[in-house]
Coordinates of C-alpha atoms in Angstrom, one line a residue:
X14 CA 81.4 137.3 89.9
X15 CA 79.7 134.0 89.1
X16 CA 82.2 131.2 89.4
X17 CA 82.1 127.4 88.8
X18 CA 84.7 125.2 90.4
X19 CA 85.1 121.7 89.0
X20 CA 86.4 119.3 91.7
X21 CA 85.4 119.4 95.3
X22 CA 88.7 118.0 96.5
X23 CA 91.4 119.8 98.4
X24 CA 92.2 122.6 95.9
X25 CA 88.7 123.0 94.6
X26 CA 86.9 123.1 97.9
X27 CA 89.4 125.6 99.4
X28 CA 89.2 127.8 96.3
X29 CA 85.4 127.7 96.2
X30 CA 85.0 128.6 99.8
X31 CA 87.6 131.4 99.7
X32 CA 86.1 132.9 96.5
X33 CA 82.7 132.8 98.1
X34 CA 84.1 134.5 101.2
X35 CA 85.1 137.5 99.1
X36 CA 81.6 138.0 97.9
X37 CA 81.4 135.9 94.7
X38 CA 78.6 133.4 93.9
X39 CA 80.3 130.1 93.6
X40 CA 79.0 126.6 92.7
X41 CA 81.3 123.6 93.2
X42 CA 80.7 120.6 90.9
X43 CA 81.8 117.1 91.4
X44 CA 80.9 113.7 89.9
X45 CA 80.9 112.1 93.3
X46 CA 77.2 112.2 94.3
X47 CA 77.9 111.1 97.9
X48 CA 80.5 113.8 98.4
X49 CA 78.2 116.5 97.1
X50 CA 75.3 115.3 99.3
X51 CA 77.7 115.3 102.2
X52 CA 78.8 118.8 101.5
X53 CA 75.2 120.0 101.3
X54 CA 74.8 118.6 104.8
X55 CA 78.0 120.3 106.1
X56 CA 80.2 117.2 105.9
X57 CA 83.7 118.2 104.9
X58 CA 85.6 115.4 103.2
X59 CA 89.1 116.6 104.1
X60 CA 90.7 118.0 107.3
X61 CA 92.0 121.6 106.8
X62 CA 91.9 124.1 109.7
X63 CA 89.2 126.7 109.2
X64 CA 87.7 125.2 106.1
X65 CA 84.5 123.8 107.7
X66 CA 83.6 127.1 109.2
X67 CA 84.2 128.9 105.9
X68 CA 82.1 126.4 103.9
X69 CA 79.2 126.5 106.4
X70 CA 79.1 130.2 106.7
X71 CA 79.1 130.8 102.9
X72 CA 76.5 128.1 102.4
X73 CA 74.2 129.7 105.0
X74 CA 74.6 133.1 103.3
X75 CA 73.8 131.7 99.9
X76 CA 77.1 132.4 98.2
X77 CA 78.4 128.8 98.0
X78 CA 76.5 125.8 96.7
X79 CA 77.3 122.2 95.6
X80 CA 75.9 120.2 92.6
X81 CA 76.5 117.4 90.2
X82 CA 74.5 119.3 87.5
X83 CA 77.3 120.3 85.1
X84 CA 75.1 122.0 82.5
X85 CA 73.5 124.5 84.9
X86 CA 76.8 125.2 86.6
X87 CA 78.6 126.0 83.4
X88 CA 75.7 128.1 81.9
X89 CA 75.4 130.2 85.0
X90 CA 79.1 131.0 85.5
X91 CA 81.6 133.3 83.7
X92 CA 84.7 131.8 85.2
X93 CA 85.1 128.0 85.3
X94 CA 88.0 126.7 87.4
X95 CA 89.3 123.2 86.7
X96 CA 90.5 121.8 90.0
X97 CA 90.4 118.0 89.5
X98 CA 93.1 115.5 90.1
X99 CA 96.1 114.9 87.9
X100 CA 97.5 111.6 89.3
X101 CA 100.9 110.4 88.1
X102 CA 100.8 107.8 85.3
X103 CA 103.1 104.7 85.3
X104 CA 105.8 106.7 83.6
X105 CA 105.6 109.6 86.1
X106 CA 103.7 112.0 83.7
X107 CA 100.6 113.8 84.9
X108 CA 97.4 112.1 83.9
X109 CA 95.2 114.7 82.2
X110 CA 92.2 112.6 81.5
X111 CA 90.1 114.3 84.2
X112 CA 91.2 117.8 83.2
X113 CA 90.3 117.2 79.6
X114 CA 87.0 115.6 80.5
X115 CA 86.0 118.8 82.3
X116 CA 87.1 120.9 79.3
X117 CA 84.9 118.8 77.1
X118 CA 81.9 119.2 79.5
X119 CA 82.4 122.9 79.4
X120 CA 82.5 122.9 75.6
X121 CA 79.3 120.8 75.5
X122 CA 77.3 123.1 77.8
X123 CA 78.6 126.7 77.3
X124 CA 76.2 129.2 75.7
X125 CA 78.3 132.3 76.0
X126 CA 81.9 133.6 76.5
X127 CA 83.7 131.6 79.2
X128 CA 87.0 131.9 81.0
X129 CA 88.4 128.4 81.7
X130 CA 91.0 128.3 84.3
X131 CA 93.5 125.5 84.9
X132 CA 93.8 125.4 88.7
X133 CA 95.0 121.8 88.8
X134 CA 98.7 121.3 88.7
X135 CA 99.3 120.5 85.0
X136 CA 102.4 120.2 82.7
X137 CA 103.5 122.8 80.3
X138 CA 101.3 122.8 77.2
X139 CA 98.1 121.6 79.0
X140 CA 96.3 124.9 78.2
X141 CA 96.7 124.1 74.5
X142 CA 95.1 120.7 75.1
X143 CA 92.3 122.2 77.1
X144 CA 91.7 124.8 74.3
X145 CA 91.7 122.0 71.7
X146 CA 89.2 119.9 73.7
X147 CA 86.9 122.9 74.1
X148 CA 87.0 123.8 70.5
X149 CA 86.4 120.2 69.4
X150 CA 83.2 120.1 71.4
X151 CA 82.0 123.4 70.0
X152 CA 82.8 122.2 66.5
X153 CA 80.7 119.1 67.1
X154 CA 77.8 121.4 68.1
X155 CA 78.4 123.6 65.0
X156 CA 78.6 126.5 67.5
X157 CA 81.0 129.4 67.4
X158 CA 81.6 130.8 70.9
X159 CA 84.6 132.7 72.4
X160 CA 86.5 131.4 75.3
X161 CA 89.9 132.0 77.0
X162 CA 92.0 129.4 78.8
X163 CA 94.1 130.7 81.7
X164 CA 96.8 129.0 83.8
X165 CA 96.4 129.9 87.5
X166 CA 98.5 127.5 89.6
X167 CA 97.8 127.0 93.3
X168 CA 100.5 127.5 95.9
X169 CA 98.6 126.2 99.0
X170 CA 100.3 124.5 101.9
X171 CA 98.2 121.8 103.5
X172 CA 97.4 122.9 107.1
X173 CA 97.6 126.6 106.1
X174 CA 95.6 126.6 102.9
X175 CA 92.9 129.2 104.0
X176 CA 95.6 131.7 105.1
X177 CA 97.6 131.0 101.9
X178 CA 94.6 131.7 99.7
X179 CA 93.3 134.7 101.6
X180 CA 96.7 136.3 102.0
X181 CA 98.8 134.9 99.2
X182 CA 102.6 135.3 98.7
X183 CA 101.8 135.6 95.0
X184 CA 99.1 134.9 92.5
X185 CA 100.3 133.8 89.1
X186 CA 98.0 134.4 86.1
X187 CA 99.0 132.9 82.7
X188 CA 97.2 134.5 79.8
X189 CA 97.9 136.3 76.6
X190 CA 94.6 138.2 76.6
X191 CA 94.5 141.6 78.2
X192 CA 90.8 141.6 78.8
X193 CA 90.9 138.2 80.5
X194 CA 93.9 139.4 82.6
X195 CA 91.9 142.3 83.9
X196 CA 88.9 140.1 84.8
X197 CA 91.3 137.8 86.7
X198 CA 92.9 140.8 88.5
X199 CA 89.4 141.9 89.5
X200 CA 88.6 138.5 90.9
X201 CA 91.8 138.4 93.0
X202 CA 91.7 142.1 94.0
X203 CA 90.1 141.4 97.4
X204 CA 93.1 139.2 98.3
X205 CA 95.6 142.0 97.4
X206 CA 94.4 144.6 99.8
X207 CA 97.7 145.0 101.6
X208 CA 100.2 143.9 98.9
X209 CA 99.6 143.6 95.2
X210 CA 101.4 140.3 94.5
X211 CA 99.6 139.3 91.3
X212 CA 102.0 138.4 88.5
X213 CA 100.7 138.1 84.9
X214 CA 102.8 136.1 82.4
X215 CA 102.4 133.9 79.4
X216 CA 100.5 130.7 79.8
X217 CA 103.4 128.3 79.4
X218 CA 105.6 130.2 81.9
X219 CA 102.7 130.1 84.5
X220 CA 102.4 126.3 84.0
X221 CA 106.2 125.9 84.5
X222 CA 106.2 128.1 87.6
X223 CA 104.2 125.7 89.7
X224 CA 106.4 122.7 88.9
X225 CA 109.6 124.7 89.3
X226 CA 108.5 126.0 92.7
X227 CA 107.7 122.5 94.1
X228 CA 110.8 121.0 92.6
X229 CA 113.0 123.7 94.2
X230 CA 111.4 123.1 97.6
X231 CA 111.8 119.3 97.2
X232 CA 115.5 119.9 96.3
X233 CA 116.1 121.9 99.5
X234 CA 114.5 119.1 101.6
X235 CA 116.6 116.4 100.0
X236 CA 119.7 118.5 100.2
X237 CA 119.3 119.0 103.9
X238 CA 118.5 115.3 104.5
X239 CA 121.8 114.5 102.8
X240 CA 123.6 117.0 105.0
X241 CA 122.0 115.4 108.1
X242 CA 123.3 112.0 107.2
X243 CA 126.8 113.3 106.6
X244 CA 126.7 115.1 109.9
X245 CA 126.0 111.8 111.6
X246 CA 129.1 110.3 110.1
X247 CA 131.3 113.3 110.9
X248 CA 130.1 114.0 114.4
X249 CA 128.6 117.4 113.4
X250 CA 125.2 118.8 114.6
X251 CA 122.8 119.4 111.7
X252 CA 120.7 121.8 113.8
X253 CA 123.8 124.0 114.2
X254 CA 124.6 123.7 110.5
X255 CA 121.1 124.7 109.6
X256 CA 121.4 127.8 111.7
X257 CA 124.7 128.6 110.2
X258 CA 123.6 128.4 106.5
X259 CA 120.0 129.7 107.1
X260 CA 121.4 133.0 108.4
X261 CA 122.7 133.7 104.9
X262 CA 119.9 135.9 103.4
X263 CA 120.5 134.2 100.0
X264 CA 119.5 130.8 101.5
X265 CA 117.1 131.4 104.4
X266 CA 115.8 128.9 106.9
X267 CA 112.6 127.5 105.2
X268 CA 112.6 123.9 104.0
X269 CA 116.0 123.2 105.6
X270 CA 114.7 120.9 108.4
X271 CA 115.9 117.4 108.0
X272 CA 113.3 114.7 108.3
X273 CA 112.2 111.3 107.1
X274 CA 111.6 112.4 103.5
X275 CA 108.9 114.5 101.8
X276 CA 105.5 113.3 100.9
X277 CA 102.0 114.5 100.2
X278 CA 100.0 115.1 97.0
X279 CA 102.4 117.7 95.4
X280 CA 106.1 117.2 95.8
X281 CA 106.5 113.5 94.8
X282 CA 104.0 113.8 91.9
X283 CA 105.4 117.1 90.6
X284 CA 109.0 116.1 90.7
X285 CA 108.1 113.0 88.7
X286 CA 106.1 115.0 86.2
X287 CA 108.8 117.5 85.7
X288 CA 111.4 114.8 85.1
X289 CA 109.0 113.2 82.6
X290 CA 108.4 116.6 80.9
X291 CA 112.1 117.1 80.5
X292 CA 112.5 113.6 79.0
X293 CA 109.8 114.3 76.5
X294 CA 111.8 117.4 75.4
X295 CA 115.1 115.4 75.2
X296 CA 116.5 116.8 78.4
X297 CA 118.0 114.8 81.2
X298 CA 117.1 116.6 84.4
X299 CA 119.9 115.0 86.5
X300 CA 119.4 117.2 89.6
X301 CA 115.7 116.2 90.0
X302 CA 116.4 112.5 89.5
X303 CA 118.9 112.8 92.3
X304 CA 116.3 114.6 94.5
X305 CA 113.8 111.8 93.9
X306 CA 116.4 109.1 94.7
X307 CA 117.6 110.8 97.8
X308 CA 114.0 111.1 99.0
X309 CA 113.3 107.4 98.5
X310 CA 116.4 106.5 100.4
X311 CA 115.5 108.9 103.2
X312 CA 112.2 107.1 103.8
X313 CA 114.3 104.1 104.8
X314 CA 116.3 105.8 107.5
X315 CA 114.1 105.7 110.5
X316 CA 113.2 102.0 110.2
X317 CA 116.9 101.3 109.7
X318 CA 117.7 103.1 112.9
X319 CA 115.1 100.9 114.7
X320 CA 116.7 97.8 113.2
X321 CA 120.1 98.8 114.3
X322 CA 118.9 99.6 117.8
X323 CA 116.7 96.6 118.4
X324 CA 117.2 94.1 115.7
X325 CA 118.4 90.5 116.3
X326 CA 120.4 89.4 113.2
X327 CA 120.0 85.7 114.3
X328 CA 116.3 85.9 113.4
X329 CA 114.8 85.7 109.9
X330 CA 112.6 88.7 111.0
X331 CA 115.0 90.6 113.2
X332 CA 112.4 92.8 114.9
X333 CA 110.1 89.9 115.9
X334 CA 109.0 90.3 119.4
X335 CA 109.7 94.0 119.4
X336 CA 107.0 96.7 119.7
X337 CA 107.4 100.1 118.1
X338 CA 105.3 103.1 118.9
X339 CA 105.0 105.7 116.2
X340 CA 103.9 109.3 116.7
X341 CA 102.7 110.8 113.5
X342 CA 101.3 109.3 110.3
X343 CA 100.3 112.2 108.0
X344 CA 103.0 113.5 105.7
X345 CA 103.1 116.8 107.6
X346 CA 101.2 118.3 110.6
X347 CA 97.8 120.0 110.4
X348 CA 96.5 117.6 107.7
X349 CA 95.1 114.1 107.5
X350 CA 96.8 113.5 104.1
X351 CA 98.9 110.3 104.0
X352 CA 99.6 110.3 100.2
X353 CA 103.2 109.3 99.8
X354 CA 103.7 109.8 103.5
X355 CA 107.1 108.6 104.9
X356 CA 105.2 106.8 107.6
X357 CA 103.9 104.3 105.1
X358 CA 107.3 103.2 104.1
X359 CA 108.6 103.2 107.6
X360 CA 105.7 101.1 109.0
X361 CA 105.8 98.7 106.1
X362 CA 109.5 98.1 106.7
X363 CA 108.9 97.6 110.4
X364 CA 106.1 95.1 109.8
X365 CA 108.2 93.2 107.2
X366 CA 111.0 92.9 109.8
X367 CA 108.5 91.4 112.3
X368 CA 107.8 94.3 114.6
X369 CA 104.5 95.0 116.2
X370 CA 103.5 98.6 115.4
X371 CA 101.2 101.0 117.4
X372 CA 100.4 104.4 116.0
X373 CA 99.0 107.8 117.0
X374 CA 98.1 110.8 114.9
X375 CA 95.8 113.7 115.8
X376 CA 93.9 113.5 112.4
X377 CA 95.2 110.7 110.1
X378 CA 94.0 107.6 111.9
X379 CA 91.1 107.1 109.5
X380 CA 93.4 107.4 106.5
X381 CA 95.9 105.1 108.2
X382 CA 93.3 102.4 108.6
X383 CA 92.7 102.4 104.9
X384 CA 96.4 101.9 104.4
X385 CA 97.3 99.3 107.1
X386 CA 93.9 97.8 108.1
X387 CA 94.3 95.7 111.2
X388 CA 98.0 95.1 110.7
X389 CA 98.9 97.8 113.3
X390 CA 97.2 99.1 116.4
X391 CA 95.7 102.7 116.5
X392 CA 95.0 105.0 119.4
X393 CA 93.7 108.5 119.9
X394 CA 95.9 108.8 123.0
X395 CA 99.5 109.4 122.3
X396 CA 100.7 107.9 125.6
X397 CA 98.6 104.8 125.5
X398 CA 100.6 103.3 122.6
X399 CA 103.8 103.6 124.7
X400 CA 103.0 101.0 127.3
X401 CA 105.8 98.3 127.2
X402 CA 106.9 99.5 123.8
X403 CA 110.6 99.0 123.0
X404 CA 111.0 102.4 121.3
X405 CA 109.2 105.6 120.4
X406 CA 109.7 106.8 116.8
X407 CA 108.6 110.3 116.0
X408 CA 107.6 110.6 112.3
X409 CA 105.5 113.8 112.0
X410 CA 106.1 117.0 113.9
X411 CA 102.7 117.7 115.3
X412 CA 102.6 120.4 118.0
X413 CA 101.3 117.8 120.5
X414 CA 104.7 116.1 120.3
X415 CA 106.9 119.1 120.9
X416 CA 106.6 119.4 124.7
X417 CA 105.3 116.0 125.9
X418 CA 105.3 114.6 129.4
X419 CA 108.8 113.0 129.4
X420 CA 108.4 111.4 132.8
X421 CA 105.4 109.6 131.5
X422 CA 107.1 108.5 128.3
X423 CA 110.0 107.1 130.3
X424 CA 107.6 105.3 132.7
X425 CA 105.6 103.7 129.9
X426 CA 108.4 102.5 127.6
X427 CA 110.3 99.3 128.4
X428 CA 113.6 101.2 127.8
X429 CA 113.9 105.0 127.4
X430 CA 114.6 104.9 123.7
X431 CA 113.4 107.6 121.3
X432 CA 114.2 107.8 117.6
X433 CA 113.3 111.3 116.5
X434 CA 112.8 111.8 112.8
X435 CA 112.0 115.5 113.3
X436 CA 114.7 116.7 115.8
X437 CA 112.1 118.1 118.2
X438 CA 114.1 118.0 121.5
X439 CA 117.4 119.4 122.9
X440 CA 120.2 116.9 123.2
X441 CA 121.2 118.0 126.7
X442 CA 117.6 117.8 128.0
X443 CA 117.2 114.3 126.7
X444 CA 120.5 113.1 128.1
X445 CA 119.9 114.6 131.5
X446 CA 116.4 112.9 131.6
X447 CA 118.1 109.5 131.0
X448 CA 116.9 108.9 127.5
X449 CA 118.8 107.2 124.7
X450 CA 117.8 109.8 122.2
X451 CA 118.6 109.3 118.5
X452 CA 117.7 112.3 116.3
X453 CA 118.6 112.8 112.6
X454 CA 121.9 114.3 111.9
X455 CA 123.0 115.0 115.4
X456 CA 124.1 111.8 117.1
X457 CA 123.1 108.1 117.4
X458 CA 123.1 105.2 115.1
X459 CA 124.1 105.7 111.5
X460 CA 121.3 104.6 109.1
X461 CA 123.9 102.6 107.2
X462 CA 125.6 101.1 110.2
X463 CA 128.8 103.0 109.8

């Protein structure tokens, strides 16, 4: 099939590359001329394992191209995916200006039947707005052309997006048109070779499915973070608790790891948007409001642990003269994405309290420099930042941090202090090695000082 993907960002670029890999002719469109020129030269603007190889291969074989020429891209494609950003507005609602701008561009340039697919994460009712924008442009032209609008939400995990797209848990198609449903099934058939997990439903249900899925996962994370803090107060071990409840088949183990809070481009934005959608429909979504509040509090926990361990209450800035080494900056491993990352809140708190901060991350240092500038020190060597530091704080659970050289850590630090926001190490091992080890929900300093 001939496909156009609007937006060469995370979702759009992954979708374009994967559709091309399955034999389709795909053109990716973006208004950012520099990004498009870079992609033509093989410069991938995001870090995602396997993506660069996929893009380069399909470019070389002529199935994938990049352009800023909207008119030609629309005219040459049957299926037009909208995969542009939907950033949160001041009230938490999703900003649809870019989605609707693309819809209008399609309406201005289409010359035959088109399938327009909302791939961006959009609120319930967006398909109606996209249809209205398309029809408005056709009316301005005095042209009568058929089109169908489809909701096809993405369920990609950053760091595993290629695998998720090529071997999906499910593909949701929202459409009321049988013919369009069959065309979408044909498009996704190569990804259903082992298991047919394509689900067709009405458009509004498909739009809701994306938000409901992310809200549920965010709820599990916030729930487990609350359990972890209660375990600290009660002398229980959250790792054992997780094993105990995760063994229940109705619950399972996924998204029950306590940590410094969720971040990224999806969970924070989608929780806010669903709360706002509920308010617009006169519904008070109490549970999600609590999930959001819990997450904001959780982002304060690690810096508070540092303050309790090292802070001098006699000083205006109680961590003045202290050096904190941070392992991990991205909101999760296997990505350079720092949007809404807990590390931002943690480091800003430490700086406000007077600490000197050094940071390591395998992929996110470039993004971190945009956030912090020269206010912190960066290193590509995870051990270099430990020299004479007062404490090591683990924020992101990169694989490089799971089995480090503990003798070297101990030798480099002023004192053998580790605050572990990801519970990477066994308590007994750390105790026997002579560390003061403070993980979440297992032992150590209560984040509220009690």
